Amino acid sequence: MNRFNSREYSNFKNSLVASYLSFCDYYRPKYFILENVRNFVAFKKGMVLKLTLRTLLDMGYQCTFGVLQAGNYGVPQTRRRLIILAAAPGYRLPSYPEPTHVFSRRACSLTTTIDGKRFLSNIQWDESAPRRTCTIQDAMSDLPQICNGANKIEIEYGSMPETYFQRMVRSRDESAKLRDHICKNMAPLIQARITRIPNTPGSDWRDLPNISVMLSDGTKCKVLQYRYEDKKNGRSSRGALRGVCACAAGGTCSPHDKQENTLIPWCLPHTANRHNNWAGLYGRISWDGYFSTTVTDPEPMGKQGRVLHPAQHRVVSVRECARSQGFRDTYLFAGSVQDKHRQIGNAVPPPLGMALGREIKKALSASQ
Ligand SMILES: [Zn+2]
């Protein structure tokens, strides 16, 4: 049964998508773009997408949908988004922009399947593009070193741009200051963990040593105790136990087994067997790679944990996240560090917006 029940329908009516469509109904623009996460096509088995397209059609618009990879348009980040395009009667429906940058094949699966049918956009260049992938090095190698919790809103760049990307995002005014190269302040225990994540690409929490160290607040953290058999993984090569809770041996969890203030966070080995070993938590991004989808709040234990700088002992800065989205350095963000991260993480990468805008411009001139 592919139908909304009444509660789901009223959820849709109160959703952002429906309000956005009502703006379209009121203003009747020549062109309309709706951006959402790639999984929009799967919401309620495709019903939300169908209802959105149906609403646009009922208003007389021509419409189409496609999935785009922001990395294909020159940002050092994988971010797949569903883009709905619509054109008023008498105007030509725009095409999806062809990629300008090569990007990881694995991250470029842009087809969607709805009701067993595969949908593709007009994009032809799925194997090549004029430019190579934009890397984290391209995007941020010119930014000066800062510490955990850095909070000076304006500092000197201290160096010239080193890449084409950096020349494009930096102000033409060479005396301009660097804004928002600031980062969240992490608690002493978290900072001690970050400091001990190696700079080798791919490192994450599994590289933490099981030791007691002095924290920045003068206290010491503890060594994690492995007291249980781990039925799934057995013992270490030297015969040591590997479980941190009774559940590893097949028993039930007991609150007494929880350990706090350890360098290796107890909760990670506790549930690692069920969660792909929590790969990527406390992970560093790497110079020759790209960002995972830029988050609205960089947290080393967040579901997308690769948020540590490749070489410095801190989470990525506001400016680094803005660079990962392709924002120019002159673009202003407002509020606290958290507010700025949210504004950046929720945005459509400007280079992707630009590529779509160009297609709309082409369609508009072809219509007249
Ligand atoms: Zn347990």
Coordinates of C-alpha atoms and ligand atoms in Angstrom, one line a residue:
M1 CA 0.0 0.0 0.0
N2 CA 1.8 3.0 -1.2
R3 CA -0.5 5.6 0.3
F4 CA -0.2 8.2 3.0
N5 CA -2.3 7.6 6.1
S6 CA -3.9 10.8 7.4
R7 CA -1.2 11.4 10.0
E8 CA 1.5 11.1 7.4
Y9 CA -0.4 13.4 5.1
S10 CA -0.8 16.1 7.7
N11 CA 3.0 15.7 8.4
F12 CA 3.6 16.4 4.8
K13 CA 1.3 19.4 4.8
N14 CA 3.2 20.9 7.7
S15 CA 6.6 20.1 6.2
L16 CA 9.2 22.5 4.9
V17 CA 8.7 21.0 1.4
A18 CA 5.0 21.8 1.4
S19 CA 5.6 25.4 2.7
Y20 CA 8.2 25.8 -0.1
L21 CA 5.7 24.6 -2.7
S22 CA 3.1 27.1 -1.4
F23 CA 5.6 29.9 -2.0
C24 CA 6.0 28.6 -5.5
D25 CA 2.2 28.6 -5.9
Y26 CA 1.9 32.2 -4.6
Y27 CA 4.8 33.7 -6.5
R28 CA 4.6 31.5 -9.7
P29 CA 8.3 32.0 -10.6
K30 CA 9.6 31.1 -14.1
Y31 CA 11.9 28.6 -12.6
F32 CA 11.9 26.5 -9.4
I33 CA 14.6 24.5 -7.7
L34 CA 14.2 22.2 -4.6
E35 CA 17.2 20.7 -3.0
N36 CA 17.0 17.8 -0.5
V37 CA 19.0 14.9 0.7
R38 CA 19.6 12.0 -1.8
N39 CA 17.3 9.8 0.3
F40 CA 14.4 12.1 -0.4
V41 CA 13.5 9.7 -3.2
A42 CA 13.1 6.9 -0.6
F43 CA 10.9 8.9 2.0
K44 CA 7.7 6.9 2.4
K45 CA 8.6 4.7 -0.5
G46 CA 8.9 7.6 -2.9
M47 CA 5.5 9.1 -1.9
V48 CA 7.0 12.4 -0.8
L49 CA 8.8 12.8 -4.1
K50 CA 5.7 11.8 -6.1
L51 CA 3.5 14.2 -4.2
T52 CA 6.0 17.0 -4.7
L53 CA 6.2 16.4 -8.5
R54 CA 2.4 16.0 -8.6
T55 CA 1.9 19.4 -6.8
L56 CA 4.2 21.1 -9.3
L57 CA 2.4 19.5 -12.3
D58 CA -1.0 20.5 -10.9
M59 CA 0.3 24.1 -10.8
G60 CA 1.1 23.8 -14.5
Y61 CA 4.9 23.4 -14.1
Q62 CA 7.0 21.0 -16.1
C63 CA 9.4 19.3 -13.7
T64 CA 12.2 16.7 -13.4
F65 CA 14.4 15.3 -10.7
G66 CA 18.0 14.1 -10.5
V67 CA 20.7 13.3 -8.0
L68 CA 23.9 15.3 -8.2
Q69 CA 27.3 14.9 -6.5
A70 CA 28.6 18.2 -5.2
G71 CA 32.2 16.8 -5.6
N72 CA 31.6 16.9 -9.4
Y73 CA 31.4 20.7 -9.3
G74 CA 34.7 21.5 -7.6
V75 CA 34.3 21.1 -3.9
P76 CA 36.5 18.7 -1.8
Q77 CA 33.5 16.9 -0.4
T78 CA 31.2 14.1 -1.1
R79 CA 27.6 15.3 -0.9
R80 CA 24.8 13.7 -3.0
R81 CA 21.7 15.7 -3.2
L82 CA 18.3 15.3 -4.9
I83 CA 17.5 18.4 -7.1
I84 CA 14.0 19.0 -8.4
L85 CA 13.9 21.4 -11.3
A86 CA 10.7 23.0 -12.6
A87 CA 9.8 25.5 -15.3
A88 CA 6.6 27.5 -15.9
P89 CA 4.6 26.9 -19.1
G90 CA 6.3 28.4 -22.1
Y91 CA 9.8 28.2 -20.5
R92 CA 12.3 25.5 -21.3
L93 CA 13.0 23.0 -18.6
P94 CA 16.8 23.3 -17.6
S95 CA 19.2 20.4 -17.9
Y96 CA 21.4 19.1 -15.1
P97 CA 24.9 20.6 -15.3
E98 CA 27.6 18.2 -16.6
P99 CA 30.4 17.5 -14.1
T100 CA 33.4 19.8 -14.2
H101 CA 35.5 17.7 -11.8
V102 CA 36.2 14.0 -11.7
F103 CA 35.1 12.4 -8.4
S104 CA 35.2 9.0 -6.7
R105 CA 33.2 6.6 -8.8
R106 CA 31.9 5.0 -5.6
A107 CA 30.4 8.3 -4.5
C108 CA 28.9 9.0 -7.9
S109 CA 26.1 6.5 -8.0
L110 CA 23.4 9.0 -9.2
T111 CA 20.6 6.7 -10.4
T112 CA 17.5 6.2 -8.3
T113 CA 15.0 3.4 -8.3
I114 CA 11.4 4.1 -7.6
D115 CA 8.7 1.4 -7.9
G116 CA 11.3 -0.9 -9.5
K117 CA 12.0 1.7 -12.3
R118 CA 15.5 3.2 -12.6
F119 CA 15.8 6.9 -13.2
L120 CA 18.7 8.8 -14.7
S121 CA 19.3 12.4 -15.3
N122 CA 20.6 13.9 -18.5
I123 CA 24.2 13.8 -17.3
Q124 CA 26.5 12.2 -19.8
W125 CA 30.0 12.7 -18.2
D126 CA 29.9 10.0 -15.6
E127 CA 33.4 8.7 -16.3
S128 CA 35.4 11.8 -17.0
A129 CA 35.4 15.6 -16.6
P130 CA 37.7 18.4 -17.5
R131 CA 39.3 18.8 -14.1
R132 CA 40.7 16.4 -11.4
T133 CA 39.1 16.0 -8.0
C134 CA 39.6 18.9 -5.7
T135 CA 41.4 17.7 -2.5
I136 CA 41.5 18.9 1.0
Q137 CA 45.1 20.0 0.3
D138 CA 43.9 22.1 -2.6
A139 CA 41.2 23.7 -0.4
M140 CA 43.0 24.4 2.8
S141 CA 46.8 24.1 2.7
D142 CA 47.2 27.9 3.0
L143 CA 45.4 28.2 6.4
P144 CA 47.6 28.9 9.4
Q145 CA 48.0 26.5 12.3
I146 CA 45.5 27.0 15.2
C147 CA 44.8 25.3 18.5
N148 CA 41.8 23.5 20.0
G149 CA 39.3 26.1 20.9
A150 CA 40.8 28.9 18.8
N151 CA 38.4 31.8 18.9
K152 CA 40.0 34.8 17.3
I153 CA 37.5 35.9 14.6
E154 CA 40.1 37.7 12.5
I155 CA 43.7 36.7 12.1
E156 CA 46.4 37.1 9.4
Y157 CA 46.6 34.6 6.6
G158 CA 50.3 34.6 6.9
S159 CA 50.8 33.1 3.5
M160 CA 49.9 33.5 -0.2
P161 CA 47.3 31.3 -1.8
E162 CA 49.0 28.1 -3.0
T163 CA 46.4 26.6 -5.4
Y164 CA 43.8 27.6 -7.9
F165 CA 41.0 26.9 -5.4
Q166 CA 42.6 29.1 -2.8
R167 CA 43.0 32.0 -5.3
M168 CA 39.4 31.7 -6.2
V169 CA 38.0 31.8 -2.6
R170 CA 40.4 34.4 -1.1
S171 CA 39.7 38.1 -1.4
R172 CA 41.5 40.0 -4.2
D173 CA 42.5 42.4 -1.5
E174 CA 45.8 41.1 -0.3
S175 CA 45.6 42.9 3.0
A176 CA 42.3 41.1 3.9
K177 CA 42.2 39.3 7.2
L178 CA 41.3 35.6 7.6
R179 CA 37.9 35.3 9.3
D180 CA 36.3 32.5 11.2
H181 CA 39.3 30.2 11.3
I182 CA 38.0 29.2 14.7
C183 CA 37.1 25.8 16.1
K184 CA 35.1 24.2 18.9
N185 CA 36.7 23.8 22.2
M186 CA 36.9 20.2 23.3
A187 CA 36.9 19.0 26.9
P188 CA 40.3 17.9 28.3
L189 CA 39.7 14.1 27.9
I190 CA 38.5 14.5 24.3
Q191 CA 41.4 16.7 23.6
A192 CA 43.8 14.1 25.0
R193 CA 42.3 11.5 22.7
I194 CA 42.6 13.8 19.7
T195 CA 46.2 14.5 20.4
R196 CA 47.0 10.8 20.3
I197 CA 45.3 10.0 17.0
P198 CA 48.2 9.5 14.5
N199 CA 48.6 11.6 11.4
T200 CA 48.6 8.6 9.2
P201 CA 45.7 8.7 6.7
G202 CA 42.8 6.5 7.9
S203 CA 43.6 6.7 11.6
D204 CA 40.7 6.7 14.0
W205 CA 39.9 5.7 17.6
R206 CA 41.2 2.2 17.1
D207 CA 44.7 3.7 17.0
L208 CA 44.4 5.1 20.6
P209 CA 46.9 3.7 23.1
N210 CA 45.4 2.1 26.2
I211 CA 47.4 4.3 28.7
S212 CA 46.8 6.7 31.5
V213 CA 47.9 10.3 30.7
M214 CA 47.8 13.7 32.4
L215 CA 45.0 15.8 31.0
S216 CA 45.1 19.6 30.5
D217 CA 43.1 20.1 33.7
G218 CA 45.8 18.3 35.8
T219 CA 43.8 15.1 36.4
K220 CA 44.8 11.7 35.0
C221 CA 42.6 9.5 32.8
K222 CA 42.4 5.7 33.3
V223 CA 43.5 2.6 31.5
L224 CA 40.5 0.6 30.0
Q225 CA 40.1 -2.8 31.7
Y226 CA 39.2 -5.8 29.5
R227 CA 37.6 -8.2 32.0
Y228 CA 35.4 -10.4 29.8
E229 CA 35.7 -13.0 27.0
D230 CA 34.8 -11.6 23.6
K231 CA 32.9 -14.5 22.0
K232 CA 33.1 -13.0 18.6
N233 CA 36.7 -12.0 18.4
G234 CA 38.4 -14.4 20.9
R235 CA 41.5 -13.4 22.8
S236 CA 44.5 -11.4 21.7
S237 CA 47.6 -13.0 20.3
R238 CA 49.0 -13.0 23.8
G239 CA 46.0 -14.6 25.3
A240 CA 44.5 -11.4 26.9
L241 CA 40.8 -10.9 27.3
R242 CA 39.1 -8.5 24.8
G243 CA 35.6 -7.9 26.2
V244 CA 34.7 -4.8 28.2
C245 CA 31.2 -5.9 29.3
A246 CA 29.4 -9.1 30.2
C247 CA 27.5 -8.9 26.9
A248 CA 30.7 -9.7 25.0
A249 CA 30.8 -13.1 26.6
G250 CA 27.1 -13.6 25.8
G251 CA 25.7 -12.3 29.1
T252 CA 23.5 -9.2 29.6
C253 CA 24.8 -5.7 30.0
S254 CA 25.3 -4.5 33.6
P255 CA 25.7 -0.8 34.5
H256 CA 28.6 -1.8 36.8
D257 CA 30.7 -2.7 33.7
K258 CA 30.7 0.8 32.4
Q259 CA 34.1 2.5 32.7
E260 CA 34.6 6.2 32.6
N261 CA 37.4 8.6 32.1
T262 CA 39.5 6.2 29.9
L263 CA 41.5 7.3 26.9
I264 CA 39.8 4.6 24.8
P265 CA 36.1 5.5 25.2
W266 CA 34.5 2.4 26.8
C267 CA 31.3 2.7 24.8
L268 CA 33.1 2.1 21.5
P269 CA 34.7 -1.4 22.1
H270 CA 31.4 -2.1 24.0
T271 CA 29.3 -2.0 20.9
A272 CA 32.0 -2.3 18.2
N273 CA 31.0 -5.8 17.1
R274 CA 27.5 -4.5 16.2
H275 CA 28.7 -1.3 14.4
N276 CA 31.4 -2.1 12.0
N277 CA 34.0 -1.3 14.7
W278 CA 32.8 2.3 14.7
A279 CA 35.1 3.0 11.8
G280 CA 35.9 6.7 11.4
L281 CA 35.1 7.9 14.9
Y282 CA 37.9 10.2 16.1
G283 CA 39.1 9.9 12.5
R284 CA 41.3 12.4 10.7
I285 CA 40.5 13.7 7.2
S286 CA 43.5 13.3 4.9
W287 CA 45.3 15.9 2.7
D288 CA 44.8 14.0 -0.5
G289 CA 41.2 13.0 0.2
Y290 CA 38.0 14.9 0.5
F291 CA 35.5 15.7 3.3
S292 CA 32.6 13.3 4.1
T293 CA 29.4 15.3 3.8
T294 CA 30.1 18.5 5.8
V295 CA 28.3 18.3 9.1
T296 CA 26.4 20.9 11.0
D297 CA 28.3 20.1 14.2
P298 CA 31.8 18.6 14.1
E299 CA 31.9 15.9 16.9
P300 CA 34.6 13.2 17.0
M301 CA 32.0 10.7 18.2
G302 CA 29.2 11.9 15.8
K303 CA 27.8 9.6 13.2
Q304 CA 30.2 11.1 10.7
G305 CA 33.3 11.1 12.8
R306 CA 36.1 12.1 10.4
V307 CA 36.2 15.6 11.7
L308 CA 39.8 15.9 12.9
H309 CA 42.4 18.0 11.0
P310 CA 44.9 15.9 9.0
A311 CA 47.9 17.1 11.1
Q312 CA 46.7 19.4 13.9
H313 CA 45.2 18.2 17.2
R314 CA 41.7 19.7 16.9
V315 CA 38.4 19.4 15.0
V316 CA 38.1 21.2 11.7
S317 CA 37.6 24.9 11.9
V318 CA 34.6 26.9 10.7
R319 CA 36.7 28.3 7.8
E320 CA 37.8 24.8 6.8
C321 CA 34.2 23.6 6.7
A322 CA 33.3 26.7 4.7
R323 CA 36.1 25.8 2.2
S324 CA 34.8 22.2 2.0
Q325 CA 31.5 23.7 0.8
G326 CA 33.2 26.1 -1.6
F327 CA 32.2 29.3 0.2
R328 CA 34.4 32.3 -0.6
D329 CA 36.4 33.6 2.3
T330 CA 34.5 36.9 2.1
Y331 CA 31.1 35.3 2.8
L332 CA 30.0 36.2 6.3
F333 CA 28.5 33.8 8.8
A334 CA 26.8 35.0 12.0
G335 CA 26.5 33.9 15.6
S336 CA 28.5 31.5 17.7
V337 CA 30.9 28.8 16.5
Q338 CA 28.0 26.3 16.6
D339 CA 25.7 28.7 14.7
K340 CA 28.3 29.2 11.9
H341 CA 28.9 25.4 11.6
R342 CA 25.1 25.0 11.2
Q343 CA 24.8 27.7 8.6
I344 CA 27.6 26.1 6.6
G345 CA 26.6 22.4 7.0
N346 CA 23.0 23.1 6.0
A347 CA 23.9 25.1 2.8
V348 CA 23.9 24.0 -0.8
P349 CA 27.6 24.3 -1.9
P350 CA 27.8 27.6 -3.8
P351 CA 29.7 26.0 -6.8
L352 CA 26.8 23.5 -7.1
G353 CA 24.3 26.4 -6.9
M354 CA 26.3 28.2 -9.6
A355 CA 26.4 25.2 -11.9
L356 CA 22.6 24.9 -11.6
G357 CA 22.1 28.7 -12.1
R358 CA 24.1 28.6 -15.3
E359 CA 21.8 25.9 -16.7
I360 CA 18.7 27.9 -15.7
K361 CA 20.2 30.9 -17.5
K362 CA 20.8 28.8 -20.6
A363 CA 17.2 27.5 -20.5
L364 CA 15.9 31.0 -20.0
S365 CA 17.7 32.4 -23.0
A366 CA 16.6 29.4 -25.1
S367 CA 13.0 30.2 -24.1
Q368 CA 12.9 33.7 -25.5
Ligands
ZN1 ZN 27.2 -4.6 27.4

